[in-house]
XYZ file of N, CA, C and O in Angstrom:
268
model
N 21.041 103.427 68.728
C 20.436 104.222 69.768
C 18.908 103.986 70.419
O 18.043 103.895 69.254
N 19.185 104.211 71.543
C 18.151 103.129 72.012
C 16.907 104.767 72.122
O 17.015 106.109 72.281
N 15.539 104.447 71.989
C 14.176 105.574 71.782
C 13.567 105.769 73.665
O 13.192 103.892 73.435
N 12.576 106.255 73.688
C 11.045 106.371 73.775
C 10.153 106.919 73.113
O 11.019 107.957 72.225
N 8.950 107.087 73.663
C 8.092 108.214 72.689
C 7.648 109.359 74.341
O 7.094 108.816 74.879
N 7.362 110.420 73.630
C 6.445 111.446 74.608
C 5.521 111.691 73.148
O 6.143 112.416 72.480
N 4.353 111.504 73.598
C 3.251 111.710 73.117
C 3.519 111.040 71.680
O 3.161 112.354 70.535
N 4.302 109.721 71.491
C 4.392 109.264 70.199
C 5.403 110.007 69.266
O 5.583 109.412 68.694
N 6.271 110.662 69.803
C 7.248 111.623 68.954
C 8.555 110.569 68.999
O 8.888 110.846 70.928
N 9.337 110.332 68.913
C 10.639 109.283 69.293
C 11.487 110.075 70.051
O 11.293 111.343 69.319
N 11.881 109.844 71.237
C 13.405 111.178 71.819
C 14.434 109.573 71.926
O 13.877 108.838 72.190
N 15.236 110.498 72.222
C 16.836 109.735 72.739
C 16.991 109.224 73.921
O 16.378 110.664 74.800
N 16.870 108.065 74.253
C 16.591 107.990 75.739
C 18.173 107.652 76.248
O 19.172 107.971 75.041
N 18.529 108.072 77.135
C 18.953 107.877 78.353
C 19.453 107.594 79.675
O 18.193 107.464 80.032
N 20.352 107.093 80.045
C 20.457 106.708 81.294
C 20.014 107.331 82.576
O 20.271 108.861 82.773
N 19.838 106.721 83.625
C 18.889 107.551 84.468
C 18.122 108.883 83.788
O 17.273 110.217 84.798
N 17.372 108.807 83.209
C 16.052 110.140 82.586
C 14.911 109.160 82.983
O 14.694 108.579 83.164
N 14.823 110.413 84.165
C 13.206 110.709 84.690
C 12.452 111.562 84.551
O 12.225 111.991 83.273
N 11.104 111.355 84.470
C 9.413 111.519 83.508
C 9.691 113.388 84.627
O 9.614 114.159 82.742
N 10.825 113.894 85.248
C 10.326 115.157 85.954
C 11.255 115.215 84.856
O 11.530 116.913 84.282
N 12.463 114.987 84.235
C 13.909 115.717 83.689
C 12.731 116.030 82.115
O 13.040 117.210 81.889
N 12.393 115.038 82.055
C 11.596 114.988 80.407
C 10.896 116.376 80.316
O 10.565 117.633 79.640
N 9.724 116.940 81.385
C 8.879 117.478 81.617
C 9.623 118.705 81.943
O 9.514 119.801 80.737
N 10.691 118.929 82.466
C 12.065 120.289 82.392
C 12.400 120.550 80.790
O 12.600 121.854 80.683
N 12.834 119.578 80.866
C 13.778 119.411 79.677
C 12.947 120.064 77.837
O 13.096 120.671 77.097
N 11.491 119.875 78.283
C 9.893 120.506 77.287
C 10.050 121.320 77.716
O 8.910 121.524 76.990
N 9.651 122.211 78.441
C 10.236 123.435 79.310
C 8.187 123.371 79.909
O 7.749 124.630 79.842
N 8.172 121.968 80.443
C 6.254 122.326 80.834
C 6.240 122.521 82.102
O 7.031 121.907 83.052
N 5.298 123.435 82.541
C 4.835 123.313 84.197
C 4.452 122.799 84.676
O 3.482 121.099 84.088
N 5.121 121.915 85.385
C 4.813 120.866 86.347
C 3.308 120.238 87.146
O 2.774 119.245 87.463
N 2.505 121.432 86.925
C 1.371 121.766 87.656
C 0.441 121.826 86.311
O -1.212 121.533 86.608
N 0.114 122.149 84.907
C -0.069 122.086 84.038
C -0.221 120.785 83.357
O -1.100 121.240 81.683
N 0.565 119.440 83.493
C 0.518 118.181 82.675
C 0.137 117.443 83.471
O 0.867 117.445 84.787
N -0.924 116.388 83.314
C -0.507 115.338 83.901
C 0.473 113.981 82.942
O 0.362 114.632 81.794
N 0.872 113.191 83.929
C 1.608 112.283 82.967
C 0.962 110.614 82.874
O 0.803 110.361 83.978
N 1.812 109.552 81.579
C 1.544 108.235 81.962
C 2.621 107.812 81.153
O 3.289 108.426 80.119
N 2.858 106.605 82.470
C 4.183 106.259 81.597
C 3.583 104.984 80.903
O 3.284 103.780 82.123
N 3.741 104.043 79.933
C 2.338 102.868 79.172
C 1.796 103.123 79.452
O 1.123 102.015 79.926
N 0.582 103.884 79.658
C -0.769 103.716 80.120
C -0.989 103.646 81.450
O -2.178 103.722 82.267
N -0.022 103.683 82.213
C -0.245 104.040 83.780
C 0.504 105.521 84.390
O 0.911 106.336 84.311
N -1.040 105.731 84.680
C -1.027 107.292 85.489
C 0.427 107.462 86.641
O 0.403 106.847 87.557
N 1.025 108.539 86.609
C 2.393 108.507 87.557
C 1.711 110.085 87.727
O 2.166 111.015 86.837
N 1.813 109.886 89.072
C 0.795 111.482 90.388
C 2.770 112.178 89.775
O 3.886 112.068 90.131
N 2.305 113.399 90.249
C 3.336 114.599 89.867
C 4.353 113.860 91.262
O 5.560 114.381 91.337
N 4.448 113.499 92.614
C 5.761 113.465 93.369
C 6.108 112.131 92.746
O 7.330 111.404 93.997
N 5.869 110.840 92.124
C 6.200 109.876 91.605
C 7.222 110.644 90.315
O 8.045 109.673 89.720
N 7.351 111.778 89.512
C 7.331 111.621 88.171
C 9.178 111.644 88.660
O 10.230 111.131 87.356
N 9.860 112.409 89.384
C 11.304 112.422 90.299
C 11.906 110.828 90.046
O 13.263 110.770 89.113
N 11.431 110.019 90.654
C 11.926 108.808 90.827
C 11.152 107.869 90.075
O 11.961 106.457 89.436
N 10.350 108.287 88.821
C 10.210 107.272 87.528
C 10.790 107.026 86.864
O 11.229 108.609 86.005
N 11.846 106.403 86.204
C 12.640 106.456 85.129
C 12.252 105.797 83.940
O 11.183 104.745 84.325
N 12.158 106.176 83.022
C 12.144 106.072 81.082
C 12.987 105.296 80.851
O 14.351 105.126 81.119
N 12.894 103.914 80.120
C 13.349 102.889 79.846
C 13.194 103.143 78.362
O 12.138 103.213 77.704
N 14.374 102.317 77.490
C 14.314 102.657 76.399
C 13.317 101.535 75.470
O 12.768 100.377 76.414
N 11.669 102.233 75.047
C 10.997 101.244 73.840
C 9.746 102.430 75.041
O 9.299 102.029 74.702
N 9.766 103.073 76.135
C 8.279 103.376 77.074
C 7.448 104.581 76.110
O 8.357 104.904 75.379
N 7.003 104.910 76.428
C 5.430 105.481 76.405
C 5.244 106.104 77.006
O 4.683 105.690 77.940
N 5.901 107.807 77.096
C 5.292 108.806 78.197
C 3.963 109.484 77.320
O 4.085 109.755 76.278
N 3.587 109.575 78.703
C 1.993 110.512 77.457
C 2.010 111.869 78.025
O 2.186 111.248 79.624
N 2.394 112.842 77.726
C 1.592 114.164 78.028
C 0.153 114.433 78.301
O -0.293 115.014 76.924
N -0.620 114.764 78.844
C -2.123 115.682 78.352
C -2.379 116.642 79.469
O -2.163 116.651 80.485
N -2.676 117.426 78.608
C -2.893 118.847 78.864
C -3.842 118.972 79.291
O -4.612 119.240 78.224
N -4.935 119.702 80.317
C -6.213 120.165 80.346
C -6.764 120.582 78.954
O -5.330 122.410 79.329
N -7.982 120.534 79.080
C -8.140 121.800 78.052
C -9.357 122.829 78.874
O -10.314 121.636 79.472
N -9.664 123.458 78.982
C -10.512 124.250 79.864
C -11.894 125.240 78.642
O -11.064 125.754 77.585
N -12.481 125.450 79.400
C -13.668 126.523 78.389
C -15.263 126.208 79.314
O -15.279 125.078 79.753
N -15.652 126.631 78.288
C -17.063 126.615 78.434
C -18.089 126.545 77.258
O -18.789 125.670 77.262
């Protein structure tokens, strides 16, 4: 089975899997997380068309607020 990772956790890969799809499946609010694929920032407007391939590393970064 082919895999990719989300924050270093293995995930099953499938055809036509986009960054936006992964966010939706994980219940992540699109405005509350930054994304990087293989270390390259993926802007919100490009998440739907950015496809994940086997072996890719998707990083989800949730901002930390506080004072």
